[in-house]
CSV table of C-alpha atoms in Angstrom, one decimal:
chain,number,residue,atom,x,y,z
A,1,MET,CA,0.1,0.3,-0.1
A,2,LYS,CA,2.6,2.5,-0.4
A,3,ASN,CA,2.9,5.9,-3.3
A,4,ILE,CA,-0.7,6.4,-2.1
A,5,THR,CA,-2.5,9.9,-2.2
A,6,ASN,CA,-2.0,11.6,1.4
A,7,PRO,CA,-5.9,11.9,2.7
A,8,GLU,CA,-5.2,15.5,4.0
A,9,THR,CA,-3.4,16.4,0.5
A,10,SER,CA,-6.9,14.9,-2.0
A,11,VAL,CA,-8.8,16.6,1.1
A,12,ALA,CA,-7.6,20.2,0.5
A,13,ALA,CA,-7.9,19.6,-3.0
A,14,ALA,CA,-11.3,19.2,-2.6
A,15,GLY,CA,-11.8,22.7,-2.9
A,16,GLY,CA,-14.3,24.6,-0.7
A,17,LYS,CA,-17.3,22.5,-1.2
A,18,LYS,CA,-15.4,20.1,0.4
A,19,ARG,CA,-15.0,22.2,3.4
A,20,ARG,CA,-18.2,22.9,4.0
A,21,ARG,CA,-19.4,19.8,4.5
A,22,GLU,CA,-17.1,18.2,6.6
A,23,GLU,CA,-17.6,21.9,9.0
A,24,GLU,CA,-21.4,21.1,9.1
A,25,GLU,CA,-22.0,20.2,12.4
A,26,GLU,CA,-25.4,19.9,13.4
A,27,VAL,CA,-26.8,16.1,12.9
A,28,GLY,CA,-28.5,14.7,9.8
A,29,GLY,CA,-27.2,17.3,7.4
A,30,SER,CA,-26.8,16.3,3.4
A,31,HIS,CA,-25.7,13.1,2.9
A,32,ALA,CA,-21.8,13.2,1.0
A,33,ALA,CA,-22.2,11.1,-2.3
A,34,ASN,CA,-19.4,8.8,-2.9
A,35,GLU,CA,-17.6,10.0,-5.5
A,36,ASP,CA,-17.2,13.5,-3.4
A,37,GLU,CA,-15.6,11.5,-0.4
A,38,CYS,CA,-11.5,11.8,-0.8
A,39,PHE,CA,-10.2,8.9,1.3
A,40,SER,CA,-9.5,5.3,0.9
A,41,LEU,CA,-10.9,2.6,2.6
A,42,GLN,CA,-7.8,0.6,2.1
A,43,ASP,CA,-5.4,4.0,2.9
A,44,GLU,CA,-7.6,4.1,6.2
A,45,LEU,CA,-8.8,0.4,7.4
A,46,THR,CA,-6.9,0.2,10.6
A,47,PHE,CA,-5.7,2.2,13.2
A,48,SER,CA,-3.5,2.3,16.1
A,49,ASP,CA,-5.9,2.3,19.0
A,50,THR,CA,-9.5,2.7,19.7
A,51,SER,CA,-10.0,5.8,20.8
A,52,VAL,CA,-8.1,6.9,17.2
A,53,ALA,CA,-10.5,4.8,15.1
A,54,LEU,CA,-13.6,5.9,17.1
A,55,ARG,CA,-12.7,10.0,16.2
A,56,MET,CA,-12.0,9.1,12.6
A,57,MET,CA,-15.5,6.8,11.7
A,58,ARG,CA,-17.1,9.3,13.4
A,59,ALA,CA,-15.4,12.7,11.1
A,60,GLN,CA,-16.2,9.8,8.3
A,61,PHE,CA,-20.1,8.1,9.4
A,62,PRO,CA,-22.3,8.7,6.4
A,63,ARG,CA,-24.4,12.5,6.3
A,64,ILE,CA,-28.5,11.4,5.5
A,65,ASP,CA,-30.3,13.6,4.3
A,66,GLN,CA,-33.4,13.6,6.5
A,67,ALA,CA,-32.3,11.4,9.1
A,68,SER,CA,-31.9,12.9,12.9
A,69,VAL,CA,-29.4,10.3,14.4
A,70,PRO,CA,-26.0,11.3,15.8
A,71,PRO,CA,-23.1,9.4,13.7
A,72,PHE,CA,-22.7,6.1,15.7
A,73,ILE,CA,-20.2,4.0,15.1
A,74,LEU,CA,-20.4,-0.3,15.3
A,75,GLN,CA,-18.6,-2.2,17.5
A,76,SER,CA,-17.9,-4.6,14.5
A,77,GLN,CA,-16.7,-1.8,12.4
A,78,LEU,CA,-14.1,-1.5,15.6
A,79,TYR,CA,-12.8,-5.4,15.5
A,80,SER,CA,-12.0,-4.6,11.7
A,81,SER,CA,-10.0,-1.7,13.0
A,82,LEU,CA,-7.8,-3.1,15.4
A,83,ASN,CA,-6.0,-5.9,14.9
A,84,ASP,CA,-6.3,-6.8,18.7
A,85,ARG,CA,-10.6,-7.4,19.8
A,86,THR,CA,-9.1,-7.1,23.3
A,87,GLN,CA,-7.6,-4.0,23.5
A,88,VAL,CA,-10.8,-2.4,21.5
A,89,ASP,CA,-12.4,-4.5,24.7
A,90,ARG,CA,-10.7,-2.5,27.8
A,91,GLU,CA,-10.7,0.5,25.6
A,92,LEU,CA,-13.9,1.0,24.8
A,93,GLU,CA,-15.0,-0.1,28.9
A,94,ARG,CA,-12.2,3.0,29.6
A,95,LEU,CA,-14.3,5.5,27.4
A,96,ARG,CA,-17.7,4.2,29.1
A,97,ARG,CA,-16.1,4.7,31.6
A,98,ASP,CA,-14.7,8.2,31.8
A,99,LYS,CA,-18.1,9.0,29.4
A,100,ALA,CA,-16.3,10.0,26.8
A,101,VAL,CA,-19.0,7.9,24.7
A,102,ARG,CA,-22.0,5.4,25.3
A,103,VAL,CA,-22.8,2.0,24.2
A,104,PHE,CA,-26.0,1.0,22.8
A,105,LYS,CA,-27.9,-2.8,22.5
A,106,LEU,CA,-29.6,-2.1,18.6
A,107,ASN,CA,-33.3,-3.5,18.2
A,108,THR,CA,-31.6,-6.0,15.0
A,109,GLY,CA,-32.2,-9.0,16.0
A,110,GLN,CA,-28.6,-9.7,16.2
A,111,ASP,CA,-25.4,-9.0,18.6
A,112,ASP,CA,-25.0,-5.1,17.3
A,113,HIS,CA,-23.7,-2.2,19.6
A,114,ALA,CA,-23.6,1.0,18.3
A,115,ILE,CA,-21.0,3.7,20.0
A,116,ILE,CA,-22.1,7.2,20.1
A,117,PHE,CA,-19.7,10.3,21.8
A,118,LEU,CA,-21.5,11.0,24.5
A,119,ASP,CA,-21.3,15.0,23.7
A,120,ASP,CA,-23.2,13.7,20.3
A,121,TYR,CA,-26.2,12.3,22.4
A,122,LEU,CA,-26.7,15.1,24.6
A,123,TYR,CA,-26.9,17.3,21.4
A,124,GLN,CA,-30.0,14.6,20.7
A,125,VAL,CA,-31.1,15.0,23.8
A,126,ASP,CA,-31.2,18.3,24.1
A,127,ARG,CA,-33.4,19.3,20.7
A,128,ILE,CA,-35.7,16.8,21.7
A,129,ALA,CA,-36.6,18.6,24.6
A,130,LYS,CA,-36.6,21.8,22.8
A,131,ARG,CA,-39.2,20.1,19.9
A,132,MET,CA,-41.0,19.3,22.3
A,133,GLU,CA,-41.2,22.7,24.1
A,134,GLU,CA,-42.1,24.7,20.8
A,135,ASN,CA,-44.9,21.9,20.7
A,136,LYS,CA,-46.1,22.9,24.0
A,137,GLN,CA,-45.6,19.8,25.7
A,138,SER,CA,-45.9,19.3,29.7
A,139,ASP,CA,-43.6,17.7,31.7
A,140,THR,CA,-40.4,18.5,29.6
A,141,ASP,CA,-38.1,19.2,32.7
A,142,ILE,CA,-37.9,15.4,32.3
A,143,PHE,CA,-36.0,15.4,29.6
A,144,LYS,CA,-33.3,17.9,32.2
A,145,TRP,CA,-33.7,15.0,35.2
A,146,PHE,CA,-32.6,12.6,32.7
A,147,LYS,CA,-29.5,14.1,31.5
A,148,GLU,CA,-28.5,15.3,34.7
A,149,HIS,CA,-29.1,12.1,37.1
A,150,VAL,CA,-29.8,9.2,34.9
A,151,LEU,CA,-27.8,9.3,31.9
A,152,ASP,CA,-24.6,10.7,34.0
A,153,SER,CA,-24.8,8.0,36.2
A,154,LYS,CA,-25.8,5.4,34.8
A,155,LEU,CA,-23.0,4.2,32.5
A,156,GLU,CA,-24.7,0.6,31.4
A,157,PRO,CA,-27.0,-0.2,28.6
A,158,SER,CA,-29.5,-1.1,30.3
A,159,ILE,CA,-31.6,0.1,33.4
A,160,ALA,CA,-34.2,-1.6,35.7
A,161,HIS,CA,-37.8,0.6,36.6
A,162,HIS,CA,-37.2,1.2,40.1
A,163,GLU,CA,-33.5,1.8,39.5
A,164,LEU,CA,-34.6,5.2,36.8
A,165,CYS,CA,-37.1,6.3,39.0
A,166,SER,CA,-35.1,6.4,42.1
A,167,LEU,CA,-32.2,8.8,39.6
A,168,LEU,CA,-35.1,10.8,38.1
A,169,ALA,CA,-37.0,11.8,42.0
A,170,LEU,CA,-33.5,14.1,41.9
A,171,GLY,CA,-35.1,15.6,39.5
A,172,GLY,CA,-38.6,16.2,41.0
A,173,LYS,CA,-41.6,14.0,41.6
A,174,VAL,CA,-41.6,11.1,38.9
A,175,LYS,CA,-45.1,10.3,37.3
A,176,ASP,CA,-46.0,7.7,35.1
A,177,ALA,CA,-46.0,10.0,32.6
A,178,HIS,CA,-42.6,11.0,32.4
A,179,ILE,CA,-41.3,7.4,31.7
A,180,THR,CA,-44.3,7.5,28.5
A,181,LEU,CA,-42.7,10.8,26.9
A,182,LEU,CA,-39.4,8.7,27.7
A,183,ILE,CA,-40.1,6.5,25.8
A,184,ASN,CA,-42.2,8.4,23.1
A,185,ALA,CA,-38.8,9.9,22.2
A,186,GLY,CA,-37.2,7.6,21.5
A,187,LEU,CA,-34.6,7.4,24.2
A,188,LEU,CA,-36.0,4.5,25.9
A,189,THR,CA,-37.4,1.0,25.0
A,190,ARG,CA,-38.5,-1.3,27.1
A,191,GLN,CA,-37.4,-5.0,27.5
A,192,LEU,CA,-39.5,-8.2,25.8
A,193,ILE,CA,-37.4,-10.9,27.9
A,194,ASP,CA,-37.9,-8.1,30.9
A,195,PRO,CA,-41.1,-5.4,31.0
A,196,ASP,CA,-39.1,-3.9,34.2
A,197,MET,CA,-35.8,-3.8,32.7
A,198,TYR,CA,-35.4,-0.6,29.9
A,199,TRP,CA,-32.5,-0.3,27.8
A,200,PHE,CA,-31.0,3.2,26.7
A,201,ALA,CA,-32.3,4.2,23.3
A,202,ILE,CA,-30.7,5.7,20.0
A,203,PRO,CA,-34.2,8.5,19.3
A,204,SER,CA,-35.3,7.9,14.9
A,205,ILE,CA,-32.8,4.8,15.0
A,206,GLY,CA,-36.0,2.2,13.5
A,207,LYS,CA,-34.9,2.8,9.6
A,208,LEU,CA,-31.5,2.9,9.4
A,209,TRP,CA,-31.1,-0.4,11.6
A,210,LYS,CA,-32.9,-2.1,8.8
A,211,ALA,CA,-30.7,-0.9,6.5
A,212,LEU,CA,-28.0,-1.8,8.2
A,213,LEU,CA,-29.5,-5.6,7.7
A,214,GLN,CA,-30.7,-4.5,3.5
A,215,GLY,CA,-26.5,-3.1,3.3
A,216,ARG,CA,-25.7,-6.4,4.9
A,217,LYS,CA,-27.5,-8.6,2.9
A,218,GLU,CA,-26.9,-6.9,-0.7
A,219,LEU,CA,-22.8,-6.7,-0.4
A,220,LEU,CA,-23.0,-10.2,0.4
A,221,SER,CA,-25.4,-11.2,-1.8
A,222,LEU,CA,-23.0,-8.8,-4.3
A,223,LEU,CA,-19.7,-10.7,-3.4
A,224,LYS,CA,-21.0,-14.2,-4.0
A,225,ARG,CA,-22.2,-13.3,-7.8
A,226,LYS,CA,-18.7,-13.3,-8.4
A,227,ARG,CA,-16.9,-16.2,-9.5
A,228,HIS,CA,-13.8,-16.4,-6.4
A,229,LYS,CA,-16.9,-15.0,-4.1
A,230,GLU,CA,-14.1,-11.6,-4.2
A,231,MET,CA,-13.5,-8.4,-5.1
A,232,PHE,CA,-10.7,-5.6,-5.0
A,233,LEU,CA,-11.3,-3.4,-2.5
A,234,ALA,CA,-10.9,0.1,-4.4
A,235,GLU,CA,-13.2,-1.3,-6.6
A,236,LEU,CA,-16.0,-2.5,-4.0
A,237,GLU,CA,-16.3,0.5,-1.8
A,238,LYS,CA,-16.9,2.6,-5.7
A,239,ARG,CA,-20.4,1.0,-5.5
A,240,ARG,CA,-23.3,2.1,-4.7
A,241,LEU,CA,-26.3,0.4,-2.4
A,242,ARG,CA,-29.7,-0.3,-3.6
A,243,TYR,CA,-30.9,-0.7,-0.6
A,244,SER,CA,-29.0,1.4,2.6
A,245,PRO,CA,-28.4,5.1,2.7
A,246,LEU,CA,-25.6,3.6,4.8
A,247,ASP,CA,-22.2,4.1,2.5
A,248,MET,CA,-20.6,0.8,1.3
A,249,ARG,CA,-17.6,2.0,3.2
A,250,PHE,CA,-19.7,1.5,6.8
A,251,HIS,CA,-21.2,-1.9,5.6
A,252,ILE,CA,-17.5,-3.5,4.4
A,253,ARG,CA,-15.8,-2.0,8.2
A,254,ASP,CA,-19.3,-4.1,9.3
A,255,LEU,CA,-19.2,-7.3,7.8
A,256,ILE,CA,-14.7,-7.7,8.0
A,257,GLY,CA,-15.2,-6.7,12.0
A,258,SER,CA,-17.9,-9.7,12.4
A,259,GLY,CA,-15.8,-12.1,10.5
A,260,HIS,CA,-18.6,-12.3,7.8
A,261,LEU,CA,-16.2,-11.2,4.8
A,262,LYS,CA,-11.9,-10.7,4.8
A,263,THR,CA,-9.2,-9.7,3.7
A,264,PHE,CA,-5.8,-10.5,2.1
A,265,GLN,CA,-3.0,-8.2,0.3
A,266,THR,CA,-2.2,-9.2,-3.2
A,267,THR,CA,0.4,-7.3,-5.7
A,268,SER,CA,-2.1,-5.8,-7.1
A,269,GLY,CA,-4.0,-4.5,-3.8
A,270,LEU,CA,-6.9,-5.6,-1.5
A,271,VAL,CA,-8.9,-8.1,-1.7
A,272,VAL,CA,-12.4,-8.4,0.2
A,273,ARG,CA,-13.5,-12.2,0.1
A,274,VAL,CA,-16.6,-13.6,1.8
A,275,SER,CA,-15.7,-16.3,4.2
A,276,ASN,CA,-16.6,-19.6,4.4
A,277,ASP,CA,-19.8,-20.6,5.6
């Protein structure tokens, strides 16, 4: 992988339009089309540590039209980006305890976890509270209590009903309507196996986790139709997916980390192949 264009040089050469797009801070900006991307996945497939990988993948998260979901990174994508999974688990746990990130269990029917920087998630909560206030919704103080007393102290992906109410009560008198409001806002979901337990949730992510499953299926189907069930990474990452707004690079990282795809180096470049069943 020698003689690869420096990503910073490529970004600078892309001009003002590229810089303006990258400088957008509000979640849900315009989706960056594949042909406008200036980095190569082959150039940035692996990283030195988990924190660097998270920051880079956050910056590269696809910008999706009409989506209000904060940038998220799948745990499987982290596994594809570092050679040592134990290192990933250890460093991710440290970042979680340091309140730099939160980890969420996704309702995909598989063992999928999404990682979001805490600042991004708190910004999402603030946006929901503001929207509720603009719509004259009552009991919006619950969002402040949720931020200050629940999210700040409960770092695990789930919480029991009694613990949730106890923490919220540090802000004021808790009513059943408060819990319902948090659920309707998409910040909590009841666990099916135990209705007294909740998962912390990512608002508005429903359509994207469905797209995640469709994109996985489409990418694997594409490769399985090839003679050796493989393609050069440089060629594959330029393809467009029909059924997922999450870009090809997002799905490639995910499927490599989950073990459905594997990579190997050749004299002509890095090759992606479907793993043996």
